[in-house]
Short mmCIF file of C-alpha atoms in Angstrom, two decimals:
data_model
loop_
_atom_site.label_atom_id
_atom_site.label_comp_id
_atom_site.label_asym_id
_atom_site.label_seq_id
_atom_site.Cartn_x
_atom_site.Cartn_y
_atom_site.Cartn_z
CA UNK A 1369 -35.11 -2.37 -3.47
CA UNK A 1370 -36.36 -5.74 -2.31
CA UNK A 1371 -34.54 -6.70 0.85
CA UNK A 1372 -36.08 -10.18 1.16
CA UNK A 1373 -36.36 -12.41 -1.85
CA UNK A 1374 -38.18 -15.68 -2.33
CA UNK A 1375 -37.13 -16.70 -5.78
CA UNK A 1376 -39.40 -19.70 -6.12
CA UNK A 1377 -43.01 -18.56 -6.58
CA UNK A 1378 -44.27 -22.10 -6.25
CA UNK A 1379 -43.28 -25.58 -5.06
CA UNK A 1380 -45.05 -28.91 -5.44
CA UNK A 1381 -44.24 -31.79 -3.07
CA UNK A 1382 -45.63 -35.21 -2.51
CA UNK A 1383 -47.26 -35.97 0.83
CA UNK A 1384 -44.79 -37.44 3.30
CA UNK A 1385 -41.73 -35.98 1.59
CA UNK A 1386 -39.67 -32.99 2.64
CA UNK A 1387 -40.58 -29.45 1.58
CA UNK A 1388 -37.75 -26.92 1.41
CA UNK A 1389 -38.60 -23.27 1.00
CA UNK A 1390 -35.80 -20.81 0.46
CA UNK A 1391 -35.29 -17.14 1.22
CA UNK A 1392 -32.46 -14.70 0.57
CA UNK A 1393 -31.95 -11.32 2.14
CA UNK A 1394 -29.72 -8.35 1.44
CA UNK A 1395 -30.08 -6.27 4.62
CA UNK A 1396 -27.13 -7.03 6.93
CA UNK A 1397 -28.96 -5.31 9.78
CA UNK A 1398 -31.60 -8.01 10.05
CA UNK A 1399 -31.16 -9.84 13.31
CA UNK A 1400 -34.41 -11.77 13.48
CA UNK A 1401 -36.24 -13.79 10.88
CA UNK A 1402 -39.71 -15.23 10.76
CA UNK A 1403 -41.80 -17.50 8.58
CA UNK A 1404 -45.51 -16.93 8.16
CA UNK A 1405 -48.07 -19.18 6.51
CA UNK A 1406 -51.09 -17.85 4.66
CA UNK A 1407 -54.25 -19.62 3.53
CA UNK A 1408 -56.56 -18.01 0.96
CA UNK A 1409 -58.80 -15.24 2.32
CA UNK A 1410 -56.98 -15.31 5.65
CA UNK A 1411 -54.22 -13.22 7.16
CA UNK A 1412 -50.69 -14.60 7.58
CA UNK A 1413 -50.14 -16.69 10.71
CA UNK A 1414 -46.84 -17.00 12.49
CA UNK A 1415 -45.05 -20.29 11.97
CA UNK A 1416 -41.49 -20.21 13.31
CA UNK A 1417 -38.70 -17.70 13.94
CA UNK A 1418 -34.93 -17.60 14.38
CA UNK A 1419 -32.53 -15.13 15.89
CA UNK A 1420 -29.42 -14.22 13.93
CA UNK A 1421 -27.24 -15.65 16.73
CA UNK A 1422 -28.54 -19.11 15.92
CA UNK A 1423 -28.24 -21.25 12.83
CA UNK A 1424 -31.13 -23.59 13.43
CA UNK A 1425 -34.48 -23.60 15.16
CA UNK A 1426 -36.85 -26.53 15.27
CA UNK A 1427 -40.52 -26.81 16.14
CA UNK A 1428 -42.14 -30.15 15.47
CA UNK A 1429 -42.20 -30.79 11.73
CA UNK A 1430 -40.79 -27.33 10.98
CA UNK A 1431 -37.12 -26.38 11.03
CA UNK A 1432 -35.60 -23.09 9.97
CA UNK A 1433 -31.94 -22.87 9.02
CA UNK A 1434 -29.98 -19.65 8.83
CA UNK A 1435 -26.73 -19.14 6.92
CA UNK A 1436 -25.62 -15.62 7.76
CA UNK A 1437 -22.55 -15.60 5.56
CA UNK A 1438 -24.71 -16.45 2.55
CA UNK A 1439 -27.59 -14.27 3.75
CA UNK A 1440 -29.86 -17.23 3.22
CA UNK A 1441 -32.47 -19.04 5.23
CA UNK A 1442 -34.64 -22.01 4.53
CA UNK A 1443 -37.69 -23.66 6.00
CA UNK A 1444 -37.90 -27.43 6.07
CA UNK A 1445 -41.18 -29.23 6.56
CA UNK A 1446 -40.92 -32.93 7.28
CA UNK A 1447 -43.05 -34.84 6.63
CA UNK A 1448 -45.19 -32.63 4.38
CA UNK A 1449 -48.97 -32.92 4.75
CA UNK A 1450 -51.79 -31.74 2.47
CA UNK A 1451 -52.82 -29.22 5.16
CA UNK A 1452 -49.44 -27.55 4.69
CA UNK A 1453 -50.55 -26.32 1.27
CA UNK A 1454 -50.43 -22.52 1.59
CA UNK A 1455 -48.35 -19.52 0.73
CA UNK A 1456 -45.26 -19.16 2.91
CA UNK A 1457 -43.70 -15.78 3.56
CA UNK A 1458 -40.21 -15.13 4.86
CA UNK A 1459 -39.66 -11.93 6.81
CA UNK A 1460 -36.76 -10.12 8.48
CA UNK A 1461 -36.57 -7.44 11.13
CA UNK A 1462 -33.79 -5.34 12.67
CA UNK A 1463 -33.09 -3.60 15.93
CA UNK A 1464 -35.71 -3.53 18.61
CA UNK A 1465 -38.57 -2.76 16.28
CA UNK A 1466 -40.99 -5.29 14.95
CA UNK A 1467 -41.44 -3.80 11.52
CA UNK A 1468 -41.33 -6.85 9.28
CA UNK A 1469 -39.87 -6.86 5.79
CA UNK A 1470 -41.49 -9.64 3.80
CA UNK A 1471 -40.65 -11.56 0.68
CA UNK A 1472 -43.19 -12.17 -2.07
CA UNK A 1473 -44.06 -15.63 -0.82
CA UNK A 1474 -43.82 -19.20 -2.12
CA UNK A 1475 -46.95 -21.20 -2.83
CA UNK A 1476 -46.53 -24.74 -1.55
CA UNK A 1477 -48.78 -27.50 -2.87
CA UNK A 1478 -48.63 -30.86 -1.09
CA UNK A 1479 -50.34 -33.56 -3.11
CA UNK A 1480 -51.23 -37.13 -2.11
CA UNK B 900 -59.88 -14.51 22.75
CA UNK B 901 -61.03 -12.66 19.62
CA UNK B 902 -58.42 -12.18 16.92
CA UNK B 903 -57.64 -9.11 14.87
CA UNK B 904 -60.68 -8.05 12.92
CA UNK B 905 -60.88 -5.84 9.86
CA UNK B 906 -63.74 -4.14 8.14
CA UNK B 907 -64.83 -4.23 5.38
CA UNK B 908 -63.53 -7.50 3.98
CA UNK B 909 -63.83 -6.14 0.46
CA UNK B 910 -64.30 -2.66 -0.96
CA UNK B 911 -64.73 -1.59 -4.56
CA UNK B 912 -64.53 2.14 -5.26
CA UNK B 913 -63.92 4.39 -8.21
CA UNK B 914 -60.75 6.38 -8.72
CA UNK B 915 -61.00 9.68 -6.85
CA UNK B 916 -63.31 8.39 -4.16
CA UNK B 917 -62.51 8.01 -0.47
CA UNK B 918 -62.32 4.78 1.46
CA UNK B 919 -61.81 4.11 5.17
CA UNK B 920 -60.56 0.79 6.43
CA UNK B 921 -60.92 -0.23 10.04
CA UNK B 922 -58.87 -2.52 12.21
CA UNK B 923 -59.68 -3.78 15.69
CA UNK B 924 -56.57 -5.29 17.30
CA UNK B 925 -56.53 -7.99 19.91
CA UNK B 926 -57.56 -6.49 23.22
CA UNK B 927 -54.61 -5.30 25.24
CA UNK B 928 -52.18 -5.16 22.32
CA UNK B 929 -50.40 -1.84 22.35
CA UNK B 930 -48.75 -2.35 18.97
CA UNK B 931 -50.73 -2.07 15.78
CA UNK B 932 -49.32 -2.34 12.26
CA UNK B 933 -50.68 -1.78 8.78
CA UNK B 934 -49.30 -3.67 5.78
CA UNK B 935 -50.31 -3.91 2.15
CA UNK B 936 -49.93 -6.61 -0.47
CA UNK B 937 -50.29 -5.59 -4.08
CA UNK B 938 -50.98 -8.14 -6.86
CA UNK B 939 -49.26 -11.17 -5.36
CA UNK B 940 -46.11 -9.28 -4.49
CA UNK B 941 -44.44 -8.89 -1.13
CA UNK B 942 -46.34 -7.75 1.94
CA UNK B 943 -45.17 -4.19 2.53
CA UNK B 944 -45.06 -2.37 5.82
CA UNK B 945 -47.03 0.88 5.98
CA UNK B 946 -46.92 2.07 9.57
CA UNK B 947 -46.75 1.14 13.24
CA UNK B 948 -48.67 2.53 16.20
CA UNK B 949 -47.69 2.16 19.82
CA UNK B 950 -50.94 2.87 21.61
CA UNK B 951 -52.21 6.03 19.96
CA UNK B 952 -48.81 7.31 18.78
CA UNK B 953 -47.28 6.72 15.37
CA UNK B 954 -43.97 4.97 16.02
CA UNK B 955 -42.97 4.52 12.40
CA UNK B 956 -44.79 5.70 9.29
CA UNK B 957 -41.91 5.28 6.89
CA UNK B 958 -43.90 2.90 4.66
CA UNK B 959 -46.82 5.23 3.95
CA UNK B 960 -46.82 5.77 0.17
CA UNK B 961 -47.90 9.40 0.11
CA UNK B 962 -50.12 11.98 1.79
CA UNK B 963 -53.27 10.49 0.32
CA UNK B 964 -53.05 7.92 3.12
CA UNK B 965 -54.01 8.90 6.65
CA UNK B 966 -53.91 6.52 9.60
CA UNK B 967 -55.32 7.13 13.03
CA UNK B 968 -55.68 5.14 16.20
CA UNK B 969 -58.27 6.59 18.48
CA UNK B 970 -57.55 6.19 22.17
CA UNK B 971 -55.04 3.47 21.44
CA UNK B 972 -57.75 1.00 20.50
CA UNK B 973 -59.04 0.52 16.96
CA UNK B 974 -57.34 2.08 13.97
CA UNK B 975 -58.53 3.49 10.68
CA UNK B 976 -56.69 3.90 7.40
CA UNK B 977 -58.19 6.44 5.03
CA UNK B 978 -57.27 6.73 1.38
CA UNK B 979 -58.34 10.04 -0.17
CA UNK B 980 -58.50 10.33 -3.11
CA UNK B 981 -57.98 6.71 -4.17
CA UNK B 982 -55.87 5.91 -7.22
CA UNK B 983 -55.73 2.73 -9.30
CA UNK B 984 -52.36 1.73 -7.81
CA UNK B 985 -53.87 1.67 -4.33
CA UNK B 986 -55.63 -1.59 -5.14
CA UNK B 987 -54.46 -4.49 -3.03
CA UNK B 988 -55.03 -6.30 0.25
CA UNK B 989 -54.54 -4.24 3.38
CA UNK B 990 -53.56 -6.21 6.44
CA UNK B 991 -53.62 -5.08 10.02
CA UNK B 992 -51.57 -6.81 12.70
CA UNK B 993 -51.12 -6.39 16.44
CA UNK B 994 -48.70 -7.51 19.08
CA UNK B 995 -48.54 -7.04 22.87
CA UNK B 996 -44.94 -5.83 23.13
CA UNK B 997 -42.47 -4.27 20.75
CA UNK B 998 -39.56 -6.64 21.07
CA UNK B 999 -39.55 -9.78 19.07
CA UNK B 1000 -43.18 -10.65 19.52
CA UNK B 1001 -45.00 -12.43 16.77
CA UNK B 1002 -47.56 -10.27 15.07
CA UNK B 1003 -51.14 -11.47 14.79
CA UNK B 1004 -52.68 -10.61 11.46
CA UNK B 1005 -56.24 -9.89 10.56
CA UNK B 1006 -57.88 -11.38 7.45
CA UNK B 1007 -57.25 -8.25 5.42
CA UNK B 1008 -59.38 -5.84 3.43
CA UNK B 1009 -59.27 -6.31 -0.33
CA UNK B 1010 -59.46 -2.84 -1.92
CA UNK B 1011 -60.25 -2.56 -5.62
CA UNK B 1012 -60.01 0.86 -7.25
CA UNK B 1013 -61.59 1.05 -10.68
#
C-alpha cells in the first residue's frame, strides 16, 4: 500500500517559468512533510519541509503548499533554473519518529 | 564536515552469495537509517538505529537481512543469501536528533544480484 504518491513521473519546464510538482498521501497520521532533491549517482538532499499545522512554507525560490483536507501537497519552484533538473521526492512522517515514507519521485527537466 | 559515506558504491554478486554494505554516518549523529530504492520506485524505509540500538526495523524485508551498528558508530547491512529481488540502491542516512530533523543521505550502494 503506497502511502505517498507522485503521479507524474516526469515534468519538463522552460527556464524562468514555474515548476509545480505534486504529491498525494493517504496516511492521515502524517504530521510532517518533506521534499528531497536527488541528482544522478548522489543521495537525496533535503530541500524544504512543512508541518501539518501550516499550509505554506517558503524558502527562496521554493514554496511548499499543504492542503490537508485533500491530502495533497505541492512544491513550487519559481523561477526554474537548469540546475533544478533532478528527481524530486515527496516524503511524510508521523509522530515523533523520523521514519520517512517516500513517493516514487518526479523527474524535473528545466530546459533553456 | 564529512558527509555520510557508503561502501562499496556498487556491488555485483550472484544469487545465493553474501554481501555486506557499510555506512559511516556524520560524526556525532545518533540516528542512522537504512533505505532502499528498487528499479525507480519509491525509496523504502528499512530500519532505524538510535546509537547502537534498533529503534524500528519494521521495514526489513525478511530474515536474510541483518543490520548492525557497532558501538553506535558505523553500520553494516548484510544480505545472506542474496536473491534477485534484493537488487536496488541502498541508501544510508543520519540525523543528530530524532524529532523533525532533516536526514542527511549518503550516495548509496547499488546492489545488483544476477
